[in-house]
Amino acid sequence: MINAAYEIERILKFGIRKNMIFKWDVIPVRNALMDLLKIEVPYKNEFKDTDDETPVNILSNILDYAYETGIIKNNTVTERDLLDARIMGLLMPRQSEVNKKFYEKMNSGNIKEAVDEFYELCKSSHYIMTERIAKNQKWYAKTEYGDLEITINLSKPEKDPSEIANARNEKQSSYPECLLCVENIGYAGRLNHPARQNLRAVPITLTGEQWYFQYSPYSYYNEHCIVFNEKHVPMKLTESSIKRLIEFVDLFPHYFIGSNADLPIVGGSILTHDHYQGGNHKFPMEMAEVEKTFTNHEFTNVKIGIVKWPMSVIRLSSDDKESLIRGAIYILNSWINYSDSDNEISAFTGDIPHNTITPIARRKNDGYELDLVLRNNRTTDQYPFGIFHPHSNLHHIKKENIGLIEVMGLAILPGRLNKELSKITEILTGKVKYDRDAIEKDINLSKHSLWIEKMIKENKNPLKAEDCENLLKKEIGIIFSKVLEDSGVFKRNDKGKLGFDKFLNSINIY
């Protein structure tokens, strides 16, 4: 059996090395861990610290012990994660201590150092699950819009049917109201809500209101952070939203920040709680060039341009943030009420609004840059998922909403693709004979039938393994660029370009 007392000493050493606890904390934290794991006597012998960068190996041993001794009833991902967070929560500094340390660094002018230390704490506490994030498949795909980033999301472990059933049967609770509520900090969790004893969030003030800054446990890019309202209020893009984005990049000048759109279909997965996402990452859209410039007599010190991008992006840049904010608000309010029947854009159906934006802010040297991505969520009988949503011929790769992260050029593709691409590889490399009827009957491959047939016709068959891998990566990149094109309100054709110019001209931007 695993020596849990020994593992407790290992995790105490880890906590000290990562500045989670200090000398005077060791005894009470040891006692708390012994109580949790029902251990009567601590480990007495000397041992050598292993210098682990994460607590994963130690936690794995402790969780195995917990299952062996009945502390957790089922050896499932859900129950292990609940205890995992509880263990690490005992090593976490209090919320007030985290805040004090962060603001001491920030107020002395070391904002990057404050952020870096907070980020390291979130990794050390196993709130950011780096070992799971490392499972994601990532690559760049060359397209006419630049190198798009592709990710197959394998970081969220699949739950077995019993876990799903247990979560469904769990008593429903309205506390916390959602995954973004501040009440998640330190929350023990339950079968249908993740534990958050190892979560800490730093309070920040934006537009005179209380917001919080935390990191995402499943980072899709470097230092993926979430900024959320203290109150459980729904997403709503307003003048204050634009001001908050600019205020944030003033506080965190090395980070970008953006907001999902605030309407269904074109918005994110959580519309019930106002929040933004940011981080220390340069997305493909940021690197895309402005292909056409405009001016407006009211905002003469704001550069205005259309970005060469599959979606409809207006880029504003200026050293004068007040003019930049006013220009962005002017465009937002104008777009909300704009219709263009030639391009299937209707601002309203009755009283139901359809137009909104996905805004992204960043600092550029001493100035500011703001990208406004025009969105519309209208549906028709022909396009029940959305006129400006990935169309059905692309659903075999991407069917989900196109949110902030995808808008900026990073595809977050479903984990199912990993197994499906393995099967497709077997066909393209000749390990499995191509049989269209068999593919049509295969629940995993039938959706890819036309795509497989296309690749076989266009390429030598069988392919070498390396050539096949490169082909699939290239093809997925092309499909993702088409996904973004489908999501653009003004298409990249003559009619769409004329329509884009017409919208800007209609609001005196020439």
JSON list of C-alpha atoms in Angstrom, two decimals, residues 216-419:
[
{"chain": "A", "resi": 216, "resn": "SER", "atom": "CA", "xyz": [-8.55, 29.39, -16.68]},
{"chain": "A", "resi": 217, "resn": "PRO", "atom": "CA", "xyz": [-7.95, 25.83, -15.41]},
{"chain": "A", "resi": 218, "resn": "TYR", "atom": "CA", "xyz": [-7.83, 24.56, -19.01]},
{"chain": "A", "resi": 219, "resn": "SER", "atom": "CA", "xyz": [-5.68, 27.19, -20.69]},
{"chain": "A", "resi": 220, "resn": "TYR", "atom": "CA", "xyz": [-6.11, 27.32, -24.45]},
{"chain": "A", "resi": 221, "resn": "TYR", "atom": "CA", "xyz": [-3.16, 29.70, -24.83]},
{"chain": "A", "resi": 222, "resn": "ASN", "atom": "CA", "xyz": [-0.40, 31.28, -22.74]},
{"chain": "A", "resi": 223, "resn": "GLU", "atom": "CA", "xyz": [-1.59, 32.78, -19.43]},
{"chain": "A", "resi": 224, "resn": "HIS", "atom": "CA", "xyz": [-5.26, 32.40, -20.39]},
{"chain": "A", "resi": 225, "resn": "CYS", "atom": "CA", "xyz": [-7.08, 34.57, -17.86]},
{"chain": "A", "resi": 226, "resn": "ILE", "atom": "CA", "xyz": [-10.71, 35.34, -17.09]},
{"chain": "A", "resi": 227, "resn": "VAL", "atom": "CA", "xyz": [-11.98, 38.67, -15.78]},
{"chain": "A", "resi": 228, "resn": "PHE", "atom": "CA", "xyz": [-15.45, 38.41, -14.26]},
{"chain": "A", "resi": 229, "resn": "ASN", "atom": "CA", "xyz": [-18.01, 40.66, -12.64]},
{"chain": "A", "resi": 230, "resn": "GLU", "atom": "CA", "xyz": [-18.49, 40.30, -8.88]},
{"chain": "A", "resi": 231, "resn": "LYS", "atom": "CA", "xyz": [-22.24, 40.20, -9.54]},
{"chain": "A", "resi": 232, "resn": "HIS", "atom": "CA", "xyz": [-24.03, 37.41, -11.39]},
{"chain": "A", "resi": 233, "resn": "VAL", "atom": "CA", "xyz": [-25.30, 39.60, -14.23]},
{"chain": "A", "resi": 234, "resn": "PRO", "atom": "CA", "xyz": [-25.68, 38.57, -17.89]},
{"chain": "A", "resi": 235, "resn": "MET", "atom": "CA", "xyz": [-23.30, 39.47, -20.70]},
{"chain": "A", "resi": 236, "resn": "LYS", "atom": "CA", "xyz": [-24.18, 42.84, -22.23]},
{"chain": "A", "resi": 237, "resn": "LEU", "atom": "CA", "xyz": [-21.93, 44.83, -24.55]},
{"chain": "A", "resi": 238, "resn": "THR", "atom": "CA", "xyz": [-22.27, 48.52, -23.77]},
{"chain": "A", "resi": 239, "resn": "GLU", "atom": "CA", "xyz": [-20.23, 51.70, -23.61]},
{"chain": "A", "resi": 240, "resn": "SER", "atom": "CA", "xyz": [-18.93, 50.52, -20.22]},
{"chain": "A", "resi": 241, "resn": "SER", "atom": "CA", "xyz": [-17.72, 47.24, -21.76]},
{"chain": "A", "resi": 242, "resn": "ILE", "atom": "CA", "xyz": [-15.41, 49.08, -24.16]},
{"chain": "A", "resi": 243, "resn": "LYS", "atom": "CA", "xyz": [-14.14, 51.30, -21.33]},
{"chain": "A", "resi": 244, "resn": "ARG", "atom": "CA", "xyz": [-13.40, 48.24, -19.16]},
{"chain": "A", "resi": 245, "resn": "LEU", "atom": "CA", "xyz": [-11.33, 46.59, -21.89]},
{"chain": "A", "resi": 246, "resn": "ILE", "atom": "CA", "xyz": [-9.18, 49.71, -22.22]},
{"chain": "A", "resi": 247, "resn": "GLU", "atom": "CA", "xyz": [-8.88, 50.10, -18.45]},
{"chain": "A", "resi": 248, "resn": "PHE", "atom": "CA", "xyz": [-7.75, 46.47, -18.21]},
{"chain": "A", "resi": 249, "resn": "VAL", "atom": "CA", "xyz": [-4.91, 46.87, -20.72]},
{"chain": "A", "resi": 250, "resn": "ASP", "atom": "CA", "xyz": [-3.85, 49.99, -18.82]},
{"chain": "A", "resi": 251, "resn": "LEU", "atom": "CA", "xyz": [-3.55, 47.84, -15.70]},
{"chain": "A", "resi": 252, "resn": "PHE", "atom": "CA", "xyz": [-2.03, 44.85, -17.55]},
{"chain": "A", "resi": 253, "resn": "PRO", "atom": "CA", "xyz": [-0.23, 46.36, -20.58]},
{"chain": "A", "resi": 254, "resn": "HIS", "atom": "CA", "xyz": [1.41, 43.06, -21.61]},
{"chain": "A", "resi": 255, "resn": "TYR", "atom": "CA", "xyz": [-1.98, 41.29, -21.84]},
{"chain": "A", "resi": 256, "resn": "PHE", "atom": "CA", "xyz": [-4.74, 41.49, -24.44]},
{"chain": "A", "resi": 257, "resn": "ILE", "atom": "CA", "xyz": [-8.37, 41.27, -23.39]},
{"chain": "A", "resi": 258, "resn": "GLY", "atom": "CA", "xyz": [-11.55, 40.58, -25.33]},
{"chain": "A", "resi": 259, "resn": "SER", "atom": "CA", "xyz": [-15.21, 39.87, -24.86]},
{"chain": "A", "resi": 260, "resn": "ASN", "atom": "CA", "xyz": [-17.39, 37.23, -26.36]},
{"chain": "A", "resi": 261, "resn": "ALA", "atom": "CA", "xyz": [-20.43, 38.56, -28.17]},
{"chain": "A", "resi": 262, "resn": "ASP", "atom": "CA", "xyz": [-23.46, 38.94, -25.92]},
{"chain": "A", "resi": 263, "resn": "LEU", "atom": "CA", "xyz": [-26.01, 37.07, -28.05]},
{"chain": "A", "resi": 264, "resn": "PRO", "atom": "CA", "xyz": [-26.69, 33.32, -28.46]},
{"chain": "A", "resi": 265, "resn": "ILE", "atom": "CA", "xyz": [-25.05, 31.44, -31.36]},
{"chain": "A", "resi": 266, "resn": "VAL", "atom": "CA", "xyz": [-22.33, 34.06, -31.83]},
{"chain": "A", "resi": 267, "resn": "GLY", "atom": "CA", "xyz": [-21.56, 34.33, -28.09]},
{"chain": "A", "resi": 268, "resn": "GLY", "atom": "CA", "xyz": [-19.58, 32.15, -25.72]},
{"chain": "A", "resi": 269, "resn": "SER", "atom": "CA", "xyz": [-20.69, 29.18, -23.64]},
{"chain": "A", "resi": 270, "resn": "ILE", "atom": "CA", "xyz": [-21.59, 31.32, -20.60]},
{"chain": "A", "resi": 271, "resn": "LEU", "atom": "CA", "xyz": [-23.88, 34.26, -21.38]},
{"chain": "A", "resi": 272, "resn": "THR", "atom": "CA", "xyz": [-25.39, 34.43, -17.89]},
{"chain": "A", "resi": 273, "resn": "HIS", "atom": "CA", "xyz": [-22.35, 36.00, -16.20]},
{"chain": "A", "resi": 274, "resn": "ASP", "atom": "CA", "xyz": [-20.57, 39.07, -17.56]},
{"chain": "A", "resi": 275, "resn": "HIS", "atom": "CA", "xyz": [-16.91, 38.28, -18.17]},
{"chain": "A", "resi": 276, "resn": "TYR", "atom": "CA", "xyz": [-13.92, 38.78, -20.47]},
{"chain": "A", "resi": 277, "resn": "GLN", "atom": "CA", "xyz": [-10.93, 36.67, -21.46]},
{"chain": "A", "resi": 278, "resn": "GLY", "atom": "CA", "xyz": [-7.34, 37.77, -21.88]},
{"chain": "A", "resi": 279, "resn": "GLY", "atom": "CA", "xyz": [-3.76, 36.62, -21.63]},
{"chain": "A", "resi": 280, "resn": "ASN", "atom": "CA", "xyz": [-0.20, 36.90, -22.82]},
{"chain": "A", "resi": 281, "resn": "HIS", "atom": "CA", "xyz": [-0.55, 35.58, -26.35]},
{"chain": "A", "resi": 282, "resn": "LYS", "atom": "CA", "xyz": [-0.34, 37.00, -29.87]},
{"chain": "A", "resi": 283, "resn": "PHE", "atom": "CA", "xyz": [-3.13, 35.56, -31.98]},
{"chain": "A", "resi": 284, "resn": "PRO", "atom": "CA", "xyz": [-3.13, 35.25, -35.78]},
{"chain": "A", "resi": 285, "resn": "MET", "atom": "CA", "xyz": [-5.72, 38.02, -36.10]},
{"chain": "A", "resi": 286, "resn": "GLU", "atom": "CA", "xyz": [-3.45, 40.48, -34.31]},
{"chain": "A", "resi": 287, "resn": "MET", "atom": "CA", "xyz": [-0.74, 39.76, -36.87]},
{"chain": "A", "resi": 288, "resn": "ALA", "atom": "CA", "xyz": [-3.12, 40.17, -39.83]},
{"chain": "A", "resi": 289, "resn": "GLU", "atom": "CA", "xyz": [-2.59, 43.33, -41.84]},
{"chain": "A", "resi": 290, "resn": "VAL", "atom": "CA", "xyz": [-5.00, 46.19, -42.44]},
{"chain": "A", "resi": 291, "resn": "GLU", "atom": "CA", "xyz": [-5.94, 45.97, -46.13]},
{"chain": "A", "resi": 292, "resn": "LYS", "atom": "CA", "xyz": [-8.00, 49.17, -46.43]},
{"chain": "A", "resi": 293, "resn": "THR", "atom": "CA", "xyz": [-7.92, 52.38, -44.41]},
{"chain": "A", "resi": 294, "resn": "PHE", "atom": "CA", "xyz": [-10.64, 54.93, -43.63]},
{"chain": "A", "resi": 295, "resn": "THR", "atom": "CA", "xyz": [-11.06, 58.22, -41.79]},
{"chain": "A", "resi": 296, "resn": "ASN", "atom": "CA", "xyz": [-13.82, 60.00, -39.90]},
{"chain": "A", "resi": 297, "resn": "HIS", "atom": "CA", "xyz": [-13.92, 63.75, -39.33]},
{"chain": "A", "resi": 298, "resn": "GLU", "atom": "CA", "xyz": [-15.02, 63.33, -35.69]},
{"chain": "A", "resi": 299, "resn": "PHE", "atom": "CA", "xyz": [-12.19, 60.93, -34.85]},
{"chain": "A", "resi": 300, "resn": "THR", "atom": "CA", "xyz": [-9.30, 62.40, -36.82]},
{"chain": "A", "resi": 301, "resn": "ASN", "atom": "CA", "xyz": [-6.67, 60.99, -34.45]},
{"chain": "A", "resi": 302, "resn": "VAL", "atom": "CA", "xyz": [-8.03, 57.43, -34.72]},
{"chain": "A", "resi": 303, "resn": "LYS", "atom": "CA", "xyz": [-6.77, 55.19, -37.51]},
{"chain": "A", "resi": 304, "resn": "ILE", "atom": "CA", "xyz": [-9.59, 53.06, -38.93]},
{"chain": "A", "resi": 305, "resn": "GLY", "atom": "CA", "xyz": [-9.09, 50.03, -41.14]},
{"chain": "A", "resi": 306, "resn": "ILE", "atom": "CA", "xyz": [-10.55, 46.77, -42.40]},
{"chain": "A", "resi": 307, "resn": "VAL", "atom": "CA", "xyz": [-8.39, 43.79, -41.44]},
{"chain": "A", "resi": 308, "resn": "LYS", "atom": "CA", "xyz": [-7.52, 41.10, -43.98]},
{"chain": "A", "resi": 309, "resn": "TRP", "atom": "CA", "xyz": [-9.32, 38.37, -42.11]},
{"chain": "A", "resi": 310, "resn": "PRO", "atom": "CA", "xyz": [-12.03, 35.79, -42.91]},
{"chain": "A", "resi": 311, "resn": "MET", "atom": "CA", "xyz": [-14.43, 37.56, -40.56]},
{"chain": "A", "resi": 312, "resn": "SER", "atom": "CA", "xyz": [-15.49, 41.22, -40.74]},
{"chain": "A", "resi": 313, "resn": "VAL", "atom": "CA", "xyz": [-13.02, 43.13, -38.55]},
{"chain": "A", "resi": 314, "resn": "ILE", "atom": "CA", "xyz": [-12.68, 46.88, -38.05]},
{"chain": "A", "resi": 315, "resn": "ARG", "atom": "CA", "xyz": [-9.37, 47.87, -36.45]},
{"chain": "A", "resi": 316, "resn": "LEU", "atom": "CA", "xyz": [-9.09, 51.13, -34.53]},
{"chain": "A", "resi": 317, "resn": "SER", "atom": "CA", "xyz": [-5.72, 52.41, -33.30]},
{"chain": "A", "resi": 318, "resn": "SER", "atom": "CA", "xyz": [-4.76, 55.60, -31.53]},
{"chain": "A", "resi": 319, "resn": "ASP", "atom": "CA", "xyz": [-2.57, 57.11, -28.84]},
{"chain": "A", "resi": 320, "resn": "ASP", "atom": "CA", "xyz": [-5.68, 58.93, -27.59]},
{"chain": "A", "resi": 321, "resn": "LYS", "atom": "CA", "xyz": [-7.69, 56.33, -25.68]},
{"chain": "A", "resi": 322, "resn": "GLU", "atom": "CA", "xyz": [-10.70, 58.62, -25.13]},
{"chain": "A", "resi": 323, "resn": "SER", "atom": "CA", "xyz": [-11.10, 59.17, -28.87]},
{"chain": "A", "resi": 324, "resn": "LEU", "atom": "CA", "xyz": [-10.57, 55.44, -29.45]},
{"chain": "A", "resi": 325, "resn": "ILE", "atom": "CA", "xyz": [-13.31, 54.57, -26.96]},
{"chain": "A", "resi": 326, "resn": "ARG", "atom": "CA", "xyz": [-15.73, 57.11, -28.45]},
{"chain": "A", "resi": 327, "resn": "GLY", "atom": "CA", "xyz": [-15.03, 55.79, -31.95]},
{"chain": "A", "resi": 328, "resn": "ALA", "atom": "CA", "xyz": [-15.62, 52.18, -30.87]},
{"chain": "A", "resi": 329, "resn": "ILE", "atom": "CA", "xyz": [-18.89, 53.06, -29.11]},
{"chain": "A", "resi": 330, "resn": "TYR", "atom": "CA", "xyz": [-20.04, 54.98, -32.18]},
{"chain": "A", "resi": 331, "resn": "ILE", "atom": "CA", "xyz": [-19.41, 51.97, -34.43]},
{"chain": "A", "resi": 332, "resn": "LEU", "atom": "CA", "xyz": [-21.01, 49.53, -31.94]},
{"chain": "A", "resi": 333, "resn": "ASN", "atom": "CA", "xyz": [-24.19, 51.59, -31.63]},
{"chain": "A", "resi": 334, "resn": "SER", "atom": "CA", "xyz": [-24.37, 52.08, -35.39]},
{"chain": "A", "resi": 335, "resn": "TRP", "atom": "CA", "xyz": [-23.89, 48.38, -36.11]},
{"chain": "A", "resi": 336, "resn": "ILE", "atom": "CA", "xyz": [-26.54, 47.29, -33.61]},
{"chain": "A", "resi": 337, "resn": "ASN", "atom": "CA", "xyz": [-29.19, 49.02, -35.75]},
{"chain": "A", "resi": 338, "resn": "TYR", "atom": "CA", "xyz": [-27.77, 48.32, -39.22]},
{"chain": "A", "resi": 339, "resn": "SER", "atom": "CA", "xyz": [-29.45, 46.11, -41.84]},
{"chain": "A", "resi": 340, "resn": "ASP", "atom": "CA", "xyz": [-28.30, 45.10, -45.33]},
{"chain": "A", "resi": 341, "resn": "SER", "atom": "CA", "xyz": [-30.68, 42.82, -47.21]},
{"chain": "A", "resi": 342, "resn": "ASP", "atom": "CA", "xyz": [-28.15, 42.24, -50.01]},
{"chain": "A", "resi": 343, "resn": "ASN", "atom": "CA", "xyz": [-25.87, 40.55, -47.45]},
{"chain": "A", "resi": 344, "resn": "GLU", "atom": "CA", "xyz": [-28.68, 38.90, -45.42]},
{"chain": "A", "resi": 345, "resn": "ILE", "atom": "CA", "xyz": [-28.07, 41.18, -42.44]},
{"chain": "A", "resi": 346, "resn": "SER", "atom": "CA", "xyz": [-31.15, 42.11, -40.41]},
{"chain": "A", "resi": 347, "resn": "ALA", "atom": "CA", "xyz": [-30.66, 44.03, -37.19]},
{"chain": "A", "resi": 348, "resn": "PHE", "atom": "CA", "xyz": [-33.96, 42.91, -35.65]},
{"chain": "A", "resi": 349, "resn": "THR", "atom": "CA", "xyz": [-36.72, 40.37, -35.97]},
{"chain": "A", "resi": 350, "resn": "GLY", "atom": "CA", "xyz": [-39.51, 42.25, -34.24]},
{"chain": "A", "resi": 351, "resn": "ASP", "atom": "CA", "xyz": [-37.92, 43.34, -30.98]},
{"chain": "A", "resi": 352, "resn": "ILE", "atom": "CA", "xyz": [-35.27, 40.60, -31.00]},
{"chain": "A", "resi": 353, "resn": "PRO", "atom": "CA", "xyz": [-31.79, 42.04, -31.72]},
{"chain": "A", "resi": 354, "resn": "HIS", "atom": "CA", "xyz": [-29.34, 40.20, -33.99]},
{"chain": "A", "resi": 355, "resn": "ASN", "atom": "CA", "xyz": [-26.32, 42.49, -34.35]},
{"chain": "A", "resi": 356, "resn": "THR", "atom": "CA", "xyz": [-23.47, 42.69, -31.86]},
{"chain": "A", "resi": 357, "resn": "ILE", "atom": "CA", "xyz": [-19.67, 42.65, -31.84]},
{"chain": "A", "resi": 358, "resn": "THR", "atom": "CA", "xyz": [-16.72, 40.69, -30.49]},
{"chain": "A", "resi": 359, "resn": "PRO", "atom": "CA", "xyz": [-14.27, 43.36, -29.27]},
{"chain": "A", "resi": 360, "resn": "ILE", "atom": "CA", "xyz": [-10.55, 42.79, -28.52]},
{"chain": "A", "resi": 361, "resn": "ALA", "atom": "CA", "xyz": [-8.21, 45.36, -26.94]},
{"chain": "A", "resi": 362, "resn": "ARG", "atom": "CA", "xyz": [-4.43, 45.48, -26.68]},
{"chain": "A", "resi": 363, "resn": "ARG", "atom": "CA", "xyz": [-1.64, 47.97, -26.11]},
{"chain": "A", "resi": 364, "resn": "LYS", "atom": "CA", "xyz": [0.65, 48.83, -29.01]},
{"chain": "A", "resi": 365, "resn": "ASN", "atom": "CA", "xyz": [3.77, 50.59, -27.77]},
{"chain": "A", "resi": 366, "resn": "ASP", "atom": "CA", "xyz": [2.40, 53.75, -26.09]},
{"chain": "A", "resi": 367, "resn": "GLY", "atom": "CA", "xyz": [-0.93, 53.51, -27.89]},
{"chain": "A", "resi": 368, "resn": "TYR", "atom": "CA", "xyz": [-3.98, 51.31, -28.09]},
{"chain": "A", "resi": 369, "resn": "GLU", "atom": "CA", "xyz": [-5.46, 48.94, -30.65]},
{"chain": "A", "resi": 370, "resn": "LEU", "atom": "CA", "xyz": [-9.07, 47.79, -30.67]},
{"chain": "A", "resi": 371, "resn": "ASP", "atom": "CA", "xyz": [-10.49, 45.17, -33.04]},
{"chain": "A", "resi": 372, "resn": "LEU", "atom": "CA", "xyz": [-14.27, 45.16, -33.50]},
{"chain": "A", "resi": 373, "resn": "VAL", "atom": "CA", "xyz": [-15.55, 41.96, -35.11]},
{"chain": "A", "resi": 374, "resn": "LEU", "atom": "CA", "xyz": [-19.05, 42.41, -36.51]},
{"chain": "A", "resi": 375, "resn": "ARG", "atom": "CA", "xyz": [-21.48, 39.61, -35.60]},
{"chain": "A", "resi": 376, "resn": "ASN", "atom": "CA", "xyz": [-25.08, 38.64, -36.41]},
{"chain": "A", "resi": 377, "resn": "ASN", "atom": "CA", "xyz": [-26.97, 35.67, -34.95]},
{"chain": "A", "resi": 378, "resn": "ARG", "atom": "CA", "xyz": [-30.00, 35.46, -37.24]},
{"chain": "A", "resi": 379, "resn": "THR", "atom": "CA", "xyz": [-31.22, 32.01, -38.30]},
{"chain": "A", "resi": 380, "resn": "THR", "atom": "CA", "xyz": [-33.31, 30.82, -41.24]},
{"chain": "A", "resi": 381, "resn": "ASP", "atom": "CA", "xyz": [-34.85, 27.53, -42.34]},
{"chain": "A", "resi": 382, "resn": "GLN", "atom": "CA", "xyz": [-31.85, 27.05, -44.60]},
{"chain": "A", "resi": 383, "resn": "TYR", "atom": "CA", "xyz": [-29.40, 27.88, -41.81]},
{"chain": "A", "resi": 384, "resn": "PRO", "atom": "CA", "xyz": [-31.05, 26.80, -38.52]},
{"chain": "A", "resi": 385, "resn": "PHE", "atom": "CA", "xyz": [-27.74, 27.05, -36.63]},
{"chain": "A", "resi": 386, "resn": "GLY", "atom": "CA", "xyz": [-27.15, 30.57, -37.89]},
{"chain": "A", "resi": 387, "resn": "ILE", "atom": "CA", "xyz": [-26.60, 32.33, -41.21]},
{"chain": "A", "resi": 388, "resn": "PHE", "atom": "CA", "xyz": [-23.21, 33.49, -39.91]},
{"chain": "A", "resi": 389, "resn": "HIS", "atom": "CA", "xyz": [-22.24, 30.25, -38.20]},
{"chain": "A", "resi": 390, "resn": "PRO", "atom": "CA", "xyz": [-20.24, 27.30, -39.62]},
{"chain": "A", "resi": 391, "resn": "HIS", "atom": "CA", "xyz": [-22.44, 25.77, -42.28]},
{"chain": "A", "resi": 392, "resn": "SER", "atom": "CA", "xyz": [-23.45, 22.12, -42.19]},
{"chain": "A", "resi": 393, "resn": "ASN", "atom": "CA", "xyz": [-20.81, 20.97, -44.70]},
{"chain": "A", "resi": 394, "resn": "LEU", "atom": "CA", "xyz": [-18.15, 21.93, -42.13]},
{"chain": "A", "resi": 395, "resn": "HIS", "atom": "CA", "xyz": [-19.82, 20.42, -39.06]},
{"chain": "A", "resi": 396, "resn": "HIS", "atom": "CA", "xyz": [-17.78, 17.24, -39.35]},
{"chain": "A", "resi": 397, "resn": "ILE", "atom": "CA", "xyz": [-14.85, 19.35, -38.10]},
{"chain": "A", "resi": 398, "resn": "LYS", "atom": "CA", "xyz": [-16.45, 22.27, -36.24]},
{"chain": "A", "resi": 399, "resn": "LYS", "atom": "CA", "xyz": [-20.11, 22.64, -35.30]},
{"chain": "A", "resi": 400, "resn": "GLU", "atom": "CA", "xyz": [-19.82, 24.57, -32.05]},
{"chain": "A", "resi": 401, "resn": "ASN", "atom": "CA", "xyz": [-20.22, 28.35, -31.62]},
{"chain": "A", "resi": 402, "resn": "ILE", "atom": "CA", "xyz": [-17.43, 30.57, -32.87]},
{"chain": "A", "resi": 403, "resn": "GLY", "atom": "CA", "xyz": [-16.46, 32.52, -29.78]},
{"chain": "A", "resi": 404, "resn": "LEU", "atom": "CA", "xyz": [-13.75, 35.01, -28.94]},
{"chain": "A", "resi": 405, "resn": "ILE", "atom": "CA", "xyz": [-10.83, 32.58, -29.14]},
{"chain": "A", "resi": 406, "resn": "GLU", "atom": "CA", "xyz": [-11.79, 31.15, -32.53]},
{"chain": "A", "resi": 407, "resn": "VAL", "atom": "CA", "xyz": [-12.55, 34.63, -33.87]},
{"chain": "A", "resi": 408, "resn": "MET", "atom": "CA", "xyz": [-8.90, 35.54, -33.21]},
{"chain": "A", "resi": 409, "resn": "GLY", "atom": "CA", "xyz": [-7.68, 32.55, -35.21]},
{"chain": "A", "resi": 410, "resn": "LEU", "atom": "CA", "xyz": [-7.27, 29.72, -32.71]},
{"chain": "A", "resi": 411, "resn": "ALA", "atom": "CA", "xyz": [-9.45, 26.70, -33.48]},
{"chain": "A", "resi": 412, "resn": "ILE", "atom": "CA", "xyz": [-10.64, 24.74, -30.46]},
{"chain": "A", "resi": 413, "resn": "LEU", "atom": "CA", "xyz": [-11.74, 21.49, -32.05]},
{"chain": "A", "resi": 414, "resn": "PRO", "atom": "CA", "xyz": [-13.61, 18.69, -30.26]},
{"chain": "A", "resi": 415, "resn": "GLY", "atom": "CA", "xyz": [-11.65, 15.80, -28.75]},
{"chain": "A", "resi": 416, "resn": "ARG", "atom": "CA", "xyz": [-13.65, 13.28, -30.82]},
{"chain": "A", "resi": 417, "resn": "LEU", "atom": "CA", "xyz": [-11.48, 14.25, -33.81]},
{"chain": "A", "resi": 418, "resn": "ASN", "atom": "CA", "xyz": [-8.46, 12.53, -32.30]},
{"chain": "A", "resi": 419, "resn": "LYS", "atom": "CA", "xyz": [-9.94, 9.04, -32.77]}
]
